[in-house]
Amino acid sequence: MRQMAADQSRERISIGDLFDTMGDRAISALMLIFALPNAFPTPPGTSAVLGAPLVFLAAQLTFGLKPWLPKVIANRSMRREDFETIVGRIHRWLAWAERMLKPRLAIFAEPPAEYLAGAACLLLSIVLLLPVPLGNILPAITISVFAFGILGRDGLFALIGFVMTAVSLVVAGGVIYGLVKAAIYLVVQWFA
């Protein structure tokens, strides 16, 4: 990614360019790219924009499909300078993860466990799309942990991802339950 960001001959960098560069690691690498920005508070609507491709990629991972993106997603691009800024911001996190990752407990980072991780990411990416205030942070971190685990064939990260999935779903479920209860209470009070 740093090489692409530094390539002065490029005016724009598309998702398809990233996809081609990543090769067989494209699904988990792109999941990381789309999930990581959501791990921090972002303007409203950001999770919907970045979450939609996550649903598509997680579904591919779930079913063990060959990496593929529709042209509408693959052709999306940004200025090279903007991409360079993003790479500069996440580089520290990626370098930390690379130091932590090592091939271990491979049974949890390869098929069929990889498909289960894909299903967990699919569920989390759907939660990420929901308009829950700050509800995207924990699912995004969890998807990022899974992506790191699959990229580095590190089953420990995948195991941590499975535990975080349970926590994320409990927290998201609690928040959604609370919002629904509050809405019902307000409607009942309005008509009482």
Coordinates of C-alpha atoms in Angstrom, one line a residue:
M1 CA 0.0 0.0 0.0
R2 CA 2.9 2.4 0.8
Q3 CA 4.3 1.7 -2.7
M4 CA 1.0 2.6 -4.3
A5 CA 0.6 5.7 -2.1
A6 CA 4.1 6.9 -3.1
D7 CA 3.7 6.2 -6.8
Q8 CA 3.7 9.8 -8.2
S9 CA 2.6 8.5 -11.7
R10 CA -0.8 7.6 -10.3
E11 CA -3.4 10.4 -10.1
R12 CA -6.1 8.2 -8.5
I13 CA -6.1 4.9 -6.7
S14 CA -9.2 2.7 -7.1
I15 CA -10.5 -0.1 -5.0
G16 CA -9.8 -2.4 -8.0
D17 CA -6.1 -1.3 -7.9
L18 CA -5.9 -2.4 -4.3
F19 CA -7.8 -5.6 -5.0
D20 CA -5.4 -6.5 -7.9
T21 CA -2.3 -5.6 -5.8
M22 CA -3.4 -7.8 -2.8
G23 CA -3.9 -10.9 -4.9
D24 CA -5.1 -13.9 -2.8
R25 CA -5.1 -11.8 0.4
A26 CA -7.5 -9.3 -1.2
I27 CA -10.6 -10.1 0.7
S28 CA -9.1 -9.8 4.2
A29 CA -6.9 -6.9 3.2
L30 CA -9.9 -4.9 1.9
M31 CA -12.0 -5.9 4.9
L32 CA -9.3 -4.4 7.0
I33 CA -9.2 -1.2 4.9
F34 CA -13.0 -0.8 5.1
A35 CA -13.3 -1.7 8.8
L36 CA -10.4 0.1 10.4
P37 CA -11.7 3.7 9.8
N38 CA -14.9 2.7 11.5
A39 CA -13.0 1.7 14.6
F40 CA -12.8 5.4 15.5
P41 CA -15.6 7.9 15.8
T42 CA -16.5 9.1 12.3
P43 CA -19.1 11.5 10.9
P44 CA -22.6 10.1 10.6
G45 CA -23.1 8.0 7.5
T46 CA -19.5 6.9 7.2
S47 CA -20.3 3.4 8.5
A48 CA -23.0 3.0 5.8
V49 CA -20.6 3.9 3.0
L50 CA -17.7 1.8 4.3
G51 CA -20.0 -1.0 5.6
A52 CA -21.7 -1.9 2.3
P53 CA -18.5 -3.3 0.7
L54 CA -17.8 -5.1 4.0
V55 CA -21.1 -7.0 3.7
F56 CA -20.1 -8.1 0.1
L57 CA -16.6 -9.1 1.1
A58 CA -17.6 -11.0 4.2
A59 CA -20.2 -12.9 2.2
Q60 CA -17.4 -14.0 -0.2
L61 CA -15.3 -15.1 2.7
T62 CA -18.2 -17.0 4.3
F63 CA -18.8 -19.1 1.3
G64 CA -15.2 -19.5 0.3
L65 CA -15.7 -17.7 -3.0
K66 CA -12.9 -16.5 -5.2
P67 CA -12.3 -12.7 -4.6
W68 CA -14.4 -10.6 -6.9
L69 CA -15.8 -7.1 -6.8
P70 CA -18.6 -5.6 -8.9
K71 CA -17.4 -2.7 -11.1
V72 CA -19.5 -0.2 -9.2
I73 CA -17.3 -0.9 -6.1
A74 CA -14.0 -1.7 -7.9
N75 CA -14.1 1.6 -9.9
R76 CA -14.5 3.8 -6.8
S77 CA -11.3 5.7 -6.4
M78 CA -9.7 8.5 -4.5
R79 CA -6.9 11.0 -5.1
R80 CA -3.5 9.4 -4.6
E81 CA -2.7 12.2 -2.0
D82 CA -5.8 11.3 0.0
F83 CA -4.8 7.6 -0.1
E84 CA -1.3 8.5 1.0
T85 CA -2.7 10.4 4.0
I86 CA -4.9 7.4 5.0
V87 CA -1.9 5.0 4.6
G88 CA 0.1 7.3 6.8
R89 CA -2.5 7.3 9.5
I90 CA -3.1 3.5 9.6
H91 CA 0.6 2.6 9.0
R92 CA 1.3 2.7 12.7
W93 CA -1.5 0.2 13.4
L94 CA -0.5 -2.0 10.5
A95 CA 3.2 -2.1 11.7
W96 CA 2.1 -3.0 15.2
A97 CA -0.1 -5.8 13.9
E98 CA 2.7 -7.1 11.7
R99 CA 5.0 -7.4 14.7
M100 CA 2.3 -9.2 16.7
L101 CA 1.2 -11.6 13.9
K102 CA 2.8 -14.9 13.4
P103 CA 1.5 -18.2 12.0
R104 CA 0.1 -20.1 15.0
L105 CA -3.0 -22.1 15.8
A106 CA -3.5 -22.2 12.0
I107 CA -6.6 -24.4 12.4
F108 CA -8.5 -21.2 13.5
A109 CA -7.3 -19.1 10.6
E110 CA -7.8 -21.4 7.7
P111 CA -10.9 -23.1 6.2
P112 CA -13.3 -24.2 7.5
A113 CA -12.8 -21.9 10.5
E114 CA -12.1 -19.1 8.0
Y115 CA -15.7 -19.5 6.7
L116 CA -17.0 -19.2 10.3
A117 CA -14.9 -16.0 10.7
G118 CA -16.5 -14.8 7.4
A119 CA -20.0 -15.5 8.8
A120 CA -19.1 -13.6 12.0
C121 CA -17.8 -10.7 9.9
L122 CA -20.9 -10.8 7.7
L123 CA -23.2 -10.5 10.8
L124 CA -20.9 -7.7 12.3
S125 CA -20.9 -5.8 9.0
I126 CA -24.7 -5.8 9.0
V127 CA -24.6 -4.4 12.5
L128 CA -22.1 -1.8 11.3
L129 CA -24.7 -0.6 8.8
L130 CA -27.3 0.1 11.4
P131 CA -27.7 3.7 12.4
V132 CA -26.8 3.2 16.1
P133 CA -24.8 6.1 17.6
L134 CA -21.2 4.9 18.1
G135 CA -22.5 1.3 17.4
N136 CA -19.9 0.8 14.7
I137 CA -16.8 1.0 16.8
L138 CA -16.8 -2.5 18.4
P139 CA -17.9 -4.4 15.3
A140 CA -15.3 -2.6 13.2
I141 CA -12.5 -3.5 15.7
T142 CA -13.7 -7.1 15.7
I143 CA -13.7 -7.3 11.9
S144 CA -10.2 -5.7 11.9
V145 CA -9.0 -8.4 14.3
F146 CA -10.4 -11.1 12.1
A147 CA -8.8 -9.5 9.0
F148 CA -5.4 -9.4 10.8
G149 CA -5.8 -13.0 11.8
I150 CA -6.6 -14.2 8.3
L151 CA -4.0 -12.1 6.6
G152 CA -1.3 -13.3 9.0
R153 CA -2.6 -16.9 9.3
D154 CA -2.7 -16.2 13.0
G155 CA -5.3 -18.4 14.7
L156 CA -4.8 -16.5 18.0
F157 CA -6.2 -13.3 16.4
A158 CA -9.0 -15.3 14.9
L159 CA -9.9 -16.8 18.4
I160 CA -9.8 -13.3 19.8
G161 CA -12.1 -12.2 17.0
F162 CA -14.6 -14.9 17.9
V163 CA -14.7 -13.8 21.5
M164 CA -15.1 -10.2 20.4
T165 CA -17.9 -11.1 18.1
A166 CA -19.9 -12.4 21.0
V167 CA -19.2 -9.3 23.0
S168 CA -20.0 -7.0 20.0
L169 CA -23.3 -8.7 19.4
V170 CA -24.3 -8.6 23.1
V171 CA -23.5 -4.9 23.3
A172 CA -25.2 -4.1 20.0
G173 CA -28.2 -6.1 20.9
G174 CA -28.4 -4.3 24.3
V175 CA -28.2 -0.9 22.6
I176 CA -30.8 -1.8 20.0
Y177 CA -33.1 -3.3 22.7
G178 CA -32.7 -0.1 24.7
L179 CA -33.5 2.1 21.7
V180 CA -36.6 0.1 20.8
K181 CA -37.8 0.2 24.5
A182 CA -37.3 3.9 24.6
A183 CA -39.2 4.4 21.3
I184 CA -42.1 2.3 22.6
Y185 CA -42.1 4.2 25.8
L186 CA -42.2 7.5 24.0
V187 CA -45.0 6.3 21.7
V188 CA -47.1 5.0 24.6
Q189 CA -46.5 8.3 26.5
W190 CA -47.5 10.3 23.5
F191 CA -50.8 8.6 23.1
A192 CA -51.6 8.3 26.9

